[in-house]
Coordinates of C-alpha atoms and ligand atoms in Angstrom, one line a residue:
M644 CA 0.0 0.1 0.1
G645 CA 1.8 3.2 -0.9
H646 CA 0.6 6.7 -0.5
S647 CA -1.9 8.1 -2.9
L648 CA 0.6 10.3 -4.6
R649 CA 2.9 7.7 -4.9
N650 CA 5.0 7.7 -8.3
K651 CA 3.5 11.2 -8.8
V652 CA 6.4 13.5 -10.4
F653 CA 5.8 17.0 -10.7
P654 CA 7.5 20.7 -9.9
I655 CA 6.1 22.9 -7.3
N656 CA 3.7 25.6 -9.3
A657 CA 3.6 26.7 -12.9
L658 CA 5.7 29.8 -13.0
P659 CA 7.6 29.1 -15.8
S660 CA 4.3 29.1 -17.9
F661 CA 4.9 32.8 -18.5
Q662 CA 7.3 32.3 -21.0
M663 CA 4.7 30.5 -23.1
V664 CA 2.7 33.4 -23.7
E665 CA 3.6 37.1 -25.0
A666 CA 2.4 38.7 -21.9
G667 CA 3.4 40.1 -18.7
I668 CA 3.0 38.3 -15.5
D669 CA 0.3 41.1 -14.4
D670 CA -1.8 40.2 -17.3
I671 CA -1.2 36.7 -16.7
S672 CA -2.4 37.3 -13.0
W673 CA -5.8 39.4 -14.0
N674 CA -6.8 37.5 -17.3
A675 CA -8.3 33.9 -17.1
D676 CA -7.6 33.6 -20.9
I677 CA -4.1 34.3 -20.8
K678 CA -3.5 32.6 -17.7
F679 CA -5.1 29.5 -19.5
E680 CA -3.2 29.8 -22.3
A681 CA -0.1 29.9 -20.5
V682 CA -0.5 27.0 -18.5
K683 CA -2.2 25.0 -20.9
K684 CA 1.0 25.4 -23.4
Y685 CA 3.6 24.9 -20.6
Y686 CA 1.3 21.4 -19.5
Q687 CA 1.2 20.1 -23.0
Q688 CA 5.2 20.4 -23.0
V689 CA 5.9 19.6 -19.4
D690 CA 4.2 16.0 -18.6
A691 CA 4.0 16.8 -14.7
D692 CA 1.5 14.5 -13.0
I693 CA 0.1 17.1 -10.4
L694 CA -0.8 20.4 -12.3
F695 CA -1.2 24.3 -10.7
Y696 CA -2.3 27.4 -12.1
F697 CA 0.3 30.1 -11.8
S698 CA -0.3 31.2 -8.3
D699 CA 1.2 33.9 -6.6
I700 CA 1.6 34.8 -2.8
A701 CA -0.3 38.2 -2.4
I702 CA -3.5 36.9 -3.4
Q703 CA -5.0 36.1 -0.3
A704 CA -3.9 39.8 1.5
E705 CA -5.3 41.4 -1.5
A706 CA -8.9 40.0 -1.1
M707 CA -8.4 40.9 2.6
G708 CA -7.4 44.3 2.1
A709 CA -3.8 44.7 1.3
K710 CA -2.4 46.8 -1.4
V711 CA -0.6 44.9 -4.4
C712 CA 1.7 45.8 -6.7
F713 CA 1.9 44.4 -10.3
S714 CA 4.3 44.4 -12.8
P715 CA 4.6 42.8 -16.1
D716 CA 8.2 41.2 -14.8
A717 CA 7.9 40.3 -11.5
M718 CA 5.5 38.6 -9.3
P719 CA 2.8 40.4 -7.4
S720 CA 3.7 41.7 -4.0
V721 CA 2.1 43.2 -1.1
E722 CA 3.1 46.9 -1.0
M723 CA 1.0 48.2 2.1
P724 CA -1.5 46.6 4.5
G725 CA -5.1 47.5 3.8
S726 CA -6.8 50.2 6.4
S727 CA -9.0 47.3 7.6
V728 CA -9.1 43.6 7.4
N729 CA -12.2 41.8 5.5
V730 CA -13.0 38.2 4.9
V731 CA -15.0 38.1 1.7
P732 CA -16.6 35.5 -0.6
P733 CA -13.8 34.4 -2.7
A734 CA -16.3 34.4 -5.8
T735 CA -16.5 38.3 -5.5
V736 CA -12.5 38.6 -5.4
P737 CA -11.5 39.0 -9.6
R738 CA -8.3 37.2 -9.3
M739 CA -9.5 34.5 -7.2
A740 CA -12.2 34.0 -9.6
V741 CA -9.5 33.8 -12.6
N742 CA -7.7 31.2 -10.8
A743 CA -11.2 29.1 -10.3
Q744 CA -12.2 29.5 -14.0
V745 CA -8.7 28.3 -14.8
L746 CA -9.1 25.4 -12.8
K747 CA -12.4 24.5 -14.7
R748 CA -11.0 24.8 -17.9
M749 CA -7.8 22.8 -17.2
A750 CA -10.0 20.0 -15.7
K751 CA -11.4 19.7 -19.3
E752 CA -8.2 20.3 -21.0
F753 CA -6.2 17.5 -18.8
P754 CA -8.8 15.1 -17.6
D755 CA -6.1 12.6 -16.6
R756 CA -4.2 14.7 -14.4
T757 CA -4.6 15.6 -10.6
L758 CA -5.1 19.3 -9.9
S759 CA -3.5 21.3 -6.9
T760 CA -4.8 24.3 -5.2
M761 CA -1.8 26.6 -4.1
V762 CA -3.5 28.3 -0.8
Y763 CA -1.3 30.3 1.4
G764 CA -1.1 29.3 5.1
P765 CA -2.7 31.8 7.7
F766 CA 0.8 32.7 9.1
T767 CA 2.2 34.3 6.0
V768 CA -1.0 36.0 5.2
A769 CA -1.3 37.4 8.3
G770 CA 2.6 38.7 8.0
Q771 CA 1.6 40.3 4.7
L772 CA -1.3 42.0 6.6
A773 CA 0.5 42.8 9.9
G774 CA 3.9 43.2 8.4
E775 CA 6.2 40.4 8.7
Q776 CA 8.6 41.8 11.6
E777 CA 5.3 43.4 13.2
L778 CA 3.7 39.9 13.5
L779 CA 7.0 38.3 14.6
R780 CA 7.1 41.0 17.4
G781 CA 3.5 40.4 18.0
I782 CA 3.5 36.8 19.0
V783 CA 5.4 37.5 22.2
E784 CA 4.4 41.1 23.2
R785 CA 0.2 40.8 22.0
P786 CA -0.4 37.4 21.2
G787 CA -4.0 38.1 21.8
E788 CA -4.3 40.5 18.6
V789 CA -2.4 37.7 16.4
L790 CA -4.4 35.1 17.2
D791 CA -7.5 37.5 16.2
L792 CA -5.9 38.3 13.0
M793 CA -5.1 34.5 12.4
E794 CA -8.9 33.7 13.1
K795 CA -9.5 36.1 9.8
C796 CA -6.7 34.8 7.9
L797 CA -7.9 31.0 8.6
A798 CA -11.6 32.0 7.4
C799 CA -10.2 33.6 4.1
A800 CA -8.0 30.4 3.3
R801 CA -10.9 28.0 4.2
D802 CA -13.1 29.9 1.8
Y803 CA -10.6 30.1 -0.8
G804 CA -9.6 26.5 -0.4
R805 CA -13.3 25.3 -0.7
Y806 CA -13.8 27.4 -3.6
L807 CA -10.6 26.0 -5.5
L808 CA -11.6 22.6 -4.4
D809 CA -15.1 23.2 -5.6
A810 CA -13.7 24.3 -9.2
G811 CA -11.9 21.2 -9.9
A812 CA -8.4 20.7 -7.5
E813 CA -8.1 17.3 -5.6
V814 CA -5.0 18.3 -4.1
F815 CA -5.3 20.9 -1.0
W816 CA -1.8 22.2 -1.1
I817 CA -0.9 24.9 1.5
S818 CA 2.1 26.9 1.5
D819 CA 3.2 28.6 4.3
P820 CA 6.5 30.1 4.3
L821 CA 6.6 32.4 6.9
A822 CA 6.1 29.7 9.6
A823 CA 9.3 28.6 9.5
L824 CA 10.6 31.8 10.9
L825 CA 8.3 31.2 14.4
P826 CA 10.4 30.0 17.0
P827 CA 9.9 26.2 17.4
D828 CA 7.9 26.3 21.0
S829 CA 5.5 28.7 19.1
F830 CA 5.0 26.8 15.8
W831 CA 2.0 25.0 17.2
R832 CA -0.1 27.9 18.7
F833 CA 0.5 30.3 16.0
A834 CA 0.8 28.1 12.8
G835 CA 0.1 24.2 13.2
E836 CA -3.2 24.3 15.0
F837 CA -4.7 27.0 12.3
L838 CA -3.3 24.7 9.5
A839 CA -4.8 21.4 11.3
R840 CA -8.4 23.6 11.2
L841 CA -7.6 24.3 7.3
Y842 CA -7.2 20.9 6.5
D843 CA -10.5 20.0 8.1
I844 CA -12.2 21.2 4.9
H845 CA -10.5 18.2 3.1
P846 CA -10.7 15.3 5.3
T847 CA -10.5 12.3 2.8
E848 CA -8.5 13.6 0.0
P849 CA -4.5 14.4 -0.6
T850 CA -3.4 17.4 1.4
V851 CA 0.2 18.9 1.1
L852 CA 1.8 21.3 3.5
H853 CA 5.1 23.0 2.3
I854 CA 7.2 25.4 4.9
C855 CA 10.4 26.7 3.1
G856 CA 13.6 26.6 4.7
D857 CA 15.1 24.7 7.7
T858 CA 12.0 22.8 9.1
S859 CA 13.8 20.1 11.1
Q860 CA 12.5 21.9 14.5
I861 CA 8.9 22.0 13.5
L862 CA 8.5 18.9 11.5
K863 CA 6.9 16.7 14.3
D864 CA 4.3 19.8 14.7
M865 CA 3.8 19.6 10.9
V866 CA 2.8 15.8 11.2
K867 CA 0.6 16.7 13.6
T868 CA -1.7 19.3 11.7
G869 CA -2.9 16.0 10.2
V870 CA -1.7 16.7 6.6
R871 CA -1.1 13.8 4.1
A872 CA 2.0 14.9 3.0
I873 CA 5.1 17.2 3.9
S874 CA 6.9 19.1 0.9
F875 CA 10.3 19.7 1.9
D876 CA 13.0 22.6 1.2
Q877 CA 15.8 21.5 -0.8
C878 CA 18.1 22.4 2.3
M879 CA 16.5 19.4 4.2
D880 CA 18.5 15.8 3.6
L881 CA 15.3 13.9 3.1
L882 CA 17.4 10.7 4.5
A883 CA 18.0 12.7 7.8
Y884 CA 14.2 13.3 8.4
E885 CA 12.5 10.7 6.6
D886 CA 11.8 8.4 10.1
I887 CA 10.1 11.2 11.7
V888 CA 7.4 11.1 8.9
P889 CA 5.2 8.3 9.3
E890 CA 4.7 6.0 6.3
S891 CA 0.9 7.1 5.9
V892 CA 2.4 10.5 5.0
G893 CA 4.0 11.4 1.9
I894 CA 7.5 12.9 1.6
V895 CA 7.5 15.4 -1.1
G896 CA 10.8 16.7 -2.7
N897 CA 13.2 18.2 -3.2
I898 CA 15.3 18.9 -6.2
D899 CA 17.1 22.4 -5.8
P900 CA 14.5 24.4 -7.9
V901 CA 17.4 27.3 -8.5
E902 CA 20.7 26.0 -8.4
I903 CA 19.7 22.7 -10.4
I904 CA 16.8 23.3 -12.2
E905 CA 17.1 27.3 -13.5
L906 CA 20.5 27.2 -13.6
A907 CA 22.4 24.0 -14.1
P908 CA 22.7 22.5 -17.8
P909 CA 20.1 19.4 -18.5
E910 CA 22.9 16.6 -17.8
E911 CA 23.3 18.1 -14.2
V912 CA 19.1 18.0 -13.7
A913 CA 19.2 14.3 -15.1
A914 CA 21.9 13.3 -12.6
S915 CA 20.7 15.2 -9.4
T916 CA 17.0 13.5 -10.2
K917 CA 18.3 10.1 -10.7
D918 CA 20.5 10.4 -7.3
L919 CA 17.3 11.6 -5.6
V920 CA 15.1 9.0 -6.8
A921 CA 17.9 6.1 -6.3
T922 CA 18.1 7.1 -2.5
M923 CA 14.5 8.3 -1.7
G924 CA 12.7 6.0 -4.7
V925 CA 12.5 2.8 -2.3
K926 CA 9.9 4.4 0.4
D927 CA 6.7 3.8 -0.4
N928 CA 5.7 7.5 0.8
F929 CA 8.3 9.3 -1.7
I930 CA 6.8 11.7 -4.0
L931 CA 9.3 13.4 -6.5
S932 CA 8.9 17.0 -6.6
T933 CA 11.2 20.5 -6.1
G934 CA 12.2 21.8 -2.9
C935 CA 10.0 25.1 -3.8
A936 CA 8.4 26.7 -6.7
L937 CA 10.4 27.0 -10.2
P938 CA 11.2 30.5 -10.9
P939 CA 9.3 32.0 -13.9
G940 CA 12.6 32.1 -15.8
T941 CA 13.7 28.3 -15.5
P942 CA 14.1 26.7 -19.2
I943 CA 11.3 24.7 -19.8
A944 CA 13.9 22.0 -21.4
N945 CA 15.3 21.5 -17.8
V946 CA 11.8 21.0 -16.2
V947 CA 11.0 18.2 -19.2
R948 CA 14.4 16.8 -18.7
F949 CA 13.4 16.8 -14.7
I950 CA 10.2 15.2 -15.2
E951 CA 11.3 12.4 -18.0
T952 CA 14.2 11.5 -15.9
G953 CA 12.4 11.3 -12.7
K954 CA 9.6 9.0 -14.2
R955 CA 12.0 6.8 -15.8
A956 CA 14.1 6.4 -12.8
L957 CA 10.9 5.8 -10.7
S958 CA 9.6 2.9 -13.1
E959 CA 13.1 1.1 -13.1
L960 CA 13.5 1.2 -9.2
T961 CA 9.7 0.6 -8.3
P962 CA 9.7 -3.1 -8.8
H963 CA 12.7 -3.8 -6.6
A964 CA 11.9 -0.9 -4.1
Q965 CA 10.4 -2.9 -1.2
T966 CA 13.5 -5.5 -0.4
L967 CA 15.9 -2.6 -1.2
S968 CA 14.4 -0.7 1.3
R969 CA 14.3 -3.6 4.1
L970 CA 18.1 -3.9 3.1
S971 CA 19.1 -0.3 3.5
D972 CA 17.3 -0.4 6.8
A973 CA 18.7 -3.6 7.9
V974 CA 22.2 -1.9 7.0
H975 CA 21.1 1.4 8.8
R976 CA 20.4 -0.4 11.9
G977 CA 23.8 -2.7 11.6
K978 CA 21.5 -6.2 11.4
R979 CA 24.8 -7.8 9.7
E980 CA 23.1 -11.4 10.0
T981 CA 19.9 -10.0 7.7
V982 CA 21.9 -8.2 5.3
S983 CA 23.7 -10.8 3.3
A984 CA 20.1 -12.6 3.1
L985 CA 18.0 -9.7 1.9
V986 CA 21.4 -9.2 -0.7
S987 CA 20.4 -12.5 -2.1
T988 CA 16.8 -11.9 -2.0
S989 CA 17.4 -8.8 -4.2
L990 CA 19.7 -10.7 -6.6
K991 CA 17.2 -13.4 -6.9
E992 CA 14.5 -10.7 -7.7
E993 CA 17.0 -9.7 -10.8
T994 CA 17.6 -6.5 -9.2
D995 CA 20.7 -4.8 -10.8
P996 CA 23.6 -5.0 -8.5
L997 CA 24.2 -1.4 -9.0
M998 CA 21.0 -0.7 -8.0
I999 CA 21.3 -2.7 -4.9
V1000 CA 24.5 -0.6 -4.0
N1001 CA 23.1 2.7 -4.8
S1002 CA 19.5 2.4 -3.6
A1003 CA 20.2 0.0 -0.5
L1004 CA 23.7 0.1 0.9
M1005 CA 24.9 3.4 0.1
R1006 CA 21.7 4.7 0.8
A1007 CA 22.0 3.6 4.4
V1008 CA 25.4 4.9 4.6
R1009 CA 24.5 8.2 3.4
K1010 CA 21.6 8.0 5.8
G1011 CA 24.1 7.4 8.7
S1012 CA 26.1 10.2 7.5
A1013 CA 23.0 12.4 7.4
C1014 CA 22.0 11.4 10.6
Y1015 CA 25.3 11.3 12.3
E1016 CA 25.4 15.2 11.2
S1017 CA 21.9 16.2 12.7
R1018 CA 23.3 14.3 16.0
Q1019 CA 20.5 11.7 15.5
S1020 CA 22.9 8.9 15.3
F1021 CA 26.4 8.4 17.3
L1022 CA 29.4 6.6 16.2
P1023 CA 28.7 3.1 17.9
E1024 CA 25.7 3.1 15.4
I1025 CA 28.0 4.3 12.3
L1026 CA 30.7 1.5 13.2
L1027 CA 27.8 -1.2 13.4
M1028 CA 26.3 0.3 10.0
V1029 CA 29.8 0.2 8.3
D1030 CA 30.1 -3.3 9.5
A1031 CA 26.6 -4.2 8.0
F1032 CA 27.6 -2.5 4.9
Y1033 CA 30.9 -4.5 4.5
Q1034 CA 28.9 -7.6 4.9
G1035 CA 26.4 -6.7 2.3
F1036 CA 29.3 -5.4 -0.2
R1037 CA 31.3 -9.1 0.3
T1038 CA 28.1 -10.7 -0.8
L1039 CA 27.4 -8.5 -3.7
E1040 CA 31.1 -8.2 -4.8
P1041 CA 31.5 -11.1 -7.4
H1042 CA 28.5 -9.9 -9.0
L1043 CA 30.0 -6.4 -9.4
G1044 CA 32.5 -7.2 -11.5
A1045 CA 33.9 -4.3 -10.0
A1046 CA 37.9 -4.4 -8.6
G1047 CA 39.3 -7.6 -9.9
D1048 CA 42.8 -7.6 -10.8
R1049 CA 43.4 -4.5 -12.3
P1050 CA 46.0 -1.9 -10.9
P1051 CA 44.6 0.5 -8.6
Q1052 CA 43.4 3.6 -9.9
V1053 CA 43.6 5.4 -6.2
I1054 CA 46.2 5.3 -3.7
L1055 CA 44.5 6.1 -0.4
G1056 CA 45.3 6.9 3.0
T1057 CA 45.4 8.5 6.2
V1058 CA 48.4 11.0 6.6
K1059 CA 51.5 10.6 9.0
G1060 CA 50.8 11.3 12.5
D1061 CA 47.1 10.8 11.8
F1062 CA 45.4 7.6 13.1
H1063 CA 41.4 8.5 12.6
E1064 CA 40.4 5.5 10.0
I1065 CA 36.8 5.4 10.1
G1066 CA 36.1 8.1 7.4
K1067 CA 39.0 6.9 5.3
N1068 CA 37.4 3.4 5.4
L1069 CA 34.4 4.4 4.3
V1070 CA 35.7 6.5 1.3
R1071 CA 37.4 3.4 0.1
I1072 CA 34.4 1.3 0.5
I1073 CA 32.0 3.4 -1.5
L1074 CA 34.7 4.0 -4.2
E1075 CA 35.2 0.2 -4.3
T1076 CA 31.5 -0.4 -4.7
N1077 CA 31.4 2.2 -7.4
G1078 CA 34.1 0.0 -9.4
V1079 CA 37.2 2.0 -8.4
K1080 CA 40.1 -0.2 -7.6
V1081 CA 41.5 1.5 -4.5
L1082 CA 45.0 0.7 -2.7
D1083 CA 44.6 1.7 0.7
L1084 CA 47.7 2.5 2.5
G1085 CA 46.1 2.5 6.1
V1086 CA 46.5 5.1 8.8
N1087 CA 49.9 7.3 9.8
V1088 CA 51.0 6.7 6.2
P1089 CA 54.6 8.4 5.7
A1090 CA 54.7 11.0 2.7
G1091 CA 57.3 8.6 0.9
D1092 CA 54.9 5.7 1.0
F1093 CA 52.4 7.6 -1.1
L1094 CA 55.4 8.5 -3.8
A1095 CA 56.3 4.7 -4.1
A1096 CA 52.9 3.6 -4.5
V1097 CA 52.4 6.2 -7.3
N1098 CA 55.7 5.2 -8.8
T1099 CA 55.1 1.3 -8.6
Y1100 CA 51.3 1.3 -9.9
E1101 CA 51.2 4.4 -12.3
A1102 CA 47.8 5.3 -10.4
P1103 CA 46.3 8.1 -11.4
V1104 CA 44.8 9.8 -8.2
V1105 CA 46.1 10.1 -4.6
G1106 CA 43.6 10.3 -1.6
L1107 CA 44.6 11.7 1.3
S1108 CA 42.6 11.8 4.6
A1109 CA 43.4 14.1 7.3
F1110 CA 41.3 14.7 10.4
I1111 CA 43.5 17.0 13.0
T1112 CA 45.2 20.1 12.2
G1113 CA 48.5 18.7 12.8
A1114 CA 47.8 16.9 9.5
R1115 CA 48.1 19.8 7.2
K1116 CA 51.8 19.9 7.3
Q1117 CA 51.8 16.4 6.0
L1118 CA 49.8 17.5 3.0
V1119 CA 52.1 20.1 2.2
E1120 CA 54.9 17.9 2.2
I1121 CA 53.4 15.1 0.2
V1122 CA 52.4 17.8 -2.6
N1123 CA 55.7 19.0 -2.5
N1124 CA 57.3 15.7 -2.7
F1125 CA 55.3 14.9 -5.9
N1126 CA 56.0 18.3 -7.5
R1127 CA 60.0 17.9 -6.9
S1128 CA 59.6 14.2 -8.4
D1129 CA 59.0 13.0 -11.8
V1130 CA 56.5 10.7 -10.4
R1131 CA 53.2 12.5 -10.9
P1132 CA 49.6 11.4 -10.1
V1133 CA 46.9 13.2 -12.4
S1134 CA 45.4 14.5 -9.4
I1135 CA 45.8 14.6 -5.7
I1136 CA 42.5 14.9 -3.6
V1137 CA 41.9 15.5 -0.1
G1138 CA 39.2 15.0 2.6
G1139 CA 38.6 14.8 6.2
A1140 CA 37.5 17.2 9.3
A1141 CA 41.2 19.1 9.2
V1142 CA 40.6 20.3 5.3
N1143 CA 37.8 22.2 3.3
P1144 CA 38.0 23.5 -0.2
Q1145 CA 40.2 26.6 0.6
I1146 CA 42.7 24.7 2.5
A1147 CA 42.8 22.0 -0.4
A1148 CA 43.3 24.3 -3.2
S1149 CA 45.8 26.9 -1.1
I1150 CA 48.2 23.6 -0.7
G1151 CA 48.1 22.7 -4.4
T1152 CA 45.9 19.6 -4.6
Q1153 CA 43.2 19.3 -7.4
G1154 CA 39.9 18.2 -5.3
Y1155 CA 38.2 18.3 -2.1
A1156 CA 35.5 16.5 -1.5
R1157 CA 33.3 16.7 1.9
D1158 CA 32.2 13.0 2.0
A1159 CA 32.5 9.4 0.4
V1160 CA 29.7 10.1 -1.8
G1161 CA 31.5 13.2 -3.0
A1162 CA 34.6 11.6 -3.3
V1163 CA 33.2 8.8 -5.8
K1164 CA 32.1 11.8 -7.8
L1165 CA 35.6 13.6 -7.9
V1166 CA 37.5 10.2 -8.7
K1167 CA 34.9 9.3 -11.2
D1168 CA 35.2 12.8 -12.9
I1169 CA 39.0 12.5 -12.9
L1170 CA 38.8 9.2 -14.1
G1171 CA 36.7 10.1 -17.0
K1172 CA 38.9 12.9 -17.9
T1173 CA 42.0 10.8 -17.8
N1174 CA 40.3 8.3 -20.0
G1175 CA 38.9 10.2 -22.5
Ligands
LIG2404 CO1 39.4 12.2 16.8 N1 39.5 14.1 16.5 N2 41.1 12.4 17.8 N3 39.3 10.4 17.5 N4 37.8 12.4 16.3 C1 38.5 14.6 15.6 C2 38.9 14.6 14.1 C3 38.3 16.4 16.2 C4 37.4 17.1 14.9 C5 37.6 16.1 17.2 C6 37.1 17.4 17.8 O1 38.0 18.0 18.7 N5 36.3 17.9 17.5 C7 39.8 16.5 16.5 C8 40.8 17.0 15.7 C9 40.5 18.7 15.9 C10 41.5 19.2 15.4 O2 42.8 19.0 15.3 N6 41.4 20.2 14.4 C11 40.2 15.0 17.0 C12 41.3 14.9 18.0 C13 41.6 16.2 18.8 C14 42.0 13.6 18.6 C15 42.5 13.4 19.3 C16 44.0 14.3 19.3 C17 42.2 13.1 20.3 C18 43.2 13.3 21.9 O3 44.1 12.3 22.0 N7 43.2 14.3 22.7 C19 43.3 12.0 18.7 C20 44.4 12.3 17.7 C21 44.6 10.9 17.7 C22 45.7 10.5 16.0 O4 45.1 10.7 15.3 N8 46.7 11.2 16.2 C23 41.9 11.3 18.4 C24 41.7 10.1 18.8 C25 40.2 9.6 18.2 C26 39.8 8.3 18.3 C27 40.6 7.1 18.7 C28 38.8 8.1 19.6 C29 38.7 8.2 17.0 C30 39.4 7.4 16.0 C31 38.8 5.9 16.1 C32 39.4 6.0 14.8 O5 39.4 6.1 13.5 N9 39.8 4.6 14.5 C33 38.3 9.7 16.9 C34 37.5 10.3 16.6 C35 36.2 8.9 16.5 C36 37.1 11.4 16.4 C37 35.6 12.0 15.8 C38 34.7 12.4 16.9 C39 34.7 11.2 14.6 C40 35.6 10.7 13.4 C41 34.7 10.0 12.8 O6 35.1 8.8 12.6 N10 33.9 10.5 11.9 C42 36.2 13.3 15.3 C43 34.9 14.7 15.2 C44 34.8 15.2 13.8 O7 35.0 14.4 12.9 N11 33.9 15.9 13.8 C45 37.6 13.6 15.9 C46 32.6 9.5 11.3 C47 33.3 9.4 9.7 C48 32.1 8.3 8.8 O8 33.1 10.4 9.2 O9 35.5 11.2 9.8 O10 34.1 13.1 8.9 P1 34.6 11.8 9.1 O11 35.0 11.2 7.4 C49 34.2 11.5 6.4 C50 34.6 12.8 5.6 O12 35.4 13.5 6.2 C51 35.2 12.4 4.2 O13 34.5 11.3 4.1 C52 34.5 10.4 5.1 C53 32.9 9.6 5.1 O14 31.8 10.3 4.6 N12 36.7 12.1 4.1 C54 37.0 11.9 2.8 C55 37.2 11.6 4.8 N13 38.5 11.0 3.8 C56 38.4 11.5 2.9 C57 39.2 11.5 1.7 C58 38.6 12.1 0.7 C59 37.7 12.7 0.3 C60 36.6 12.6 1.6 O15 39.5 11.9 -0.5 C61 40.5 11.1 -0.6

């Protein structure tokens, strides 16, 4: 039993549709014909499963009396709070009526796709009406006044929500970005409880809550609103928080809408999408989307690439998802005895061994690292997880055709004076799992040993781990040694707690990776260039 939105793929909102018509954002916002034309053309190209109608954040505040400014090339925004706050029927608010009309026409045009509302949460609208900073001061100094305003904003959101659902929307989507700025212990009183009362109007159908930014501190209260799916900002590592979300609640997310879909080349859009599906697609309640709305100028080709790649990757993964999810869980919990059996089950189910690596073994390690960083896991659990990972890897190794008798491509070691080995071992394991042959020289490795190994094996990459500040001197010595010698690797790369990208560059190395997954990407890029 999956979530009702399982396997749906869509970007949030429909703002890039503005590129499809010769009209400004102001015209789109006021005119149902132009808006419908824009979204129709957009969704004819973009095969999204959930459709929005080009929504702007100012609409409810405007309906309640705020003055909103419009322009051809910027989204509508609140210019001035109104002199009084009113709740009026949505059908009498021209721009709300435009959205309802557009939804009705979309329902006819795209009968097989699911339509969604985009209603803004009461706290966000209250911020536009009172001034955001005033509202935040008000929760401490004038809580009664804030709660009165919230009641009115809730009434407006309920009426508008019902109106859009009657017009044909099936998903009741609420975005409440300002609520992320509430102190976590005030979230429920000033936002959560109101959201719960808002979701009341649509008790049996899909509901979604999107709050931008880091929601880790309010996530439990977001779940408490009774919402059926939570949409996560791209800054949230889904692996770190997936266990807080019950299986009956969807996890919607979270490709970076700006850095990836708007600004990256199409191949990077595809790679990030595949990577997100590989890690999250095994979860029954995962729903692939963006971390927030796509900006109006996002290249349509990138949006199309995101949707196509996501759908293909999900359809390949889904038949294997159940066992992979159990395997990932067993590795994460350090259950060595279960891991080998589940790897064998996956192989019997004809799951591609690389899929087993990415969506189960490595997924678990990435989850472990994410939980470790957010202080939800500690070292004993990490060590047991690494043991379980290794157990699974050994069972899988014969099927990977990876290491073999090839000469090493990476000479790896923790530098002299430094005995930290856990992170370095993880880097080795993940590299090997991804088909990279590694010679691990261990810990406390003298500078000369790296030179000798490169001399012997002609390895193109030297990987140095350094965890204590004192080890930086060693890094400089190793780089200088290579510079003085005829023996040259193509690249020296570094990682570990004692280094960062700036230090890596300043000592003359060619690359830095923050974690084992980053190390794989770095090494593969280098090897790709070497071979090509
Ligand atoms: Co030590 N230790 N430790 N320690 N230790 C650190 C590194 C430290 C940051 C803790 C702190 O004070 N906050 C600190 C260094 C501070 C500094 O110098 N700036 C420190 C210290 C000071 C020390 C001692 C001096 C303590 C003492 O004796 N007073 C001593 C030094 C011993 C020595 O090496 N000479 C010492 C000893 C130990 C233990 C023996 C107790 C144990 C090590 C056990 C072992 O490895 N066999 C230990 C541990 C466990 C840690 C911390 C707490 C955790 C390290 C770890 O295993 N993390 C660490 C705190 C921290 O890192 N914040 C700390 C889990 C691992 C999965 O993550 O190591 O980050 P990580 O590895 C990552 C990335 O770094 C990256 O990928 C890995 C996997 O994702 N990465 C690469 C690593 N290598 C890479 C290479 C690459 C690319 C990426 O390309 C080639």
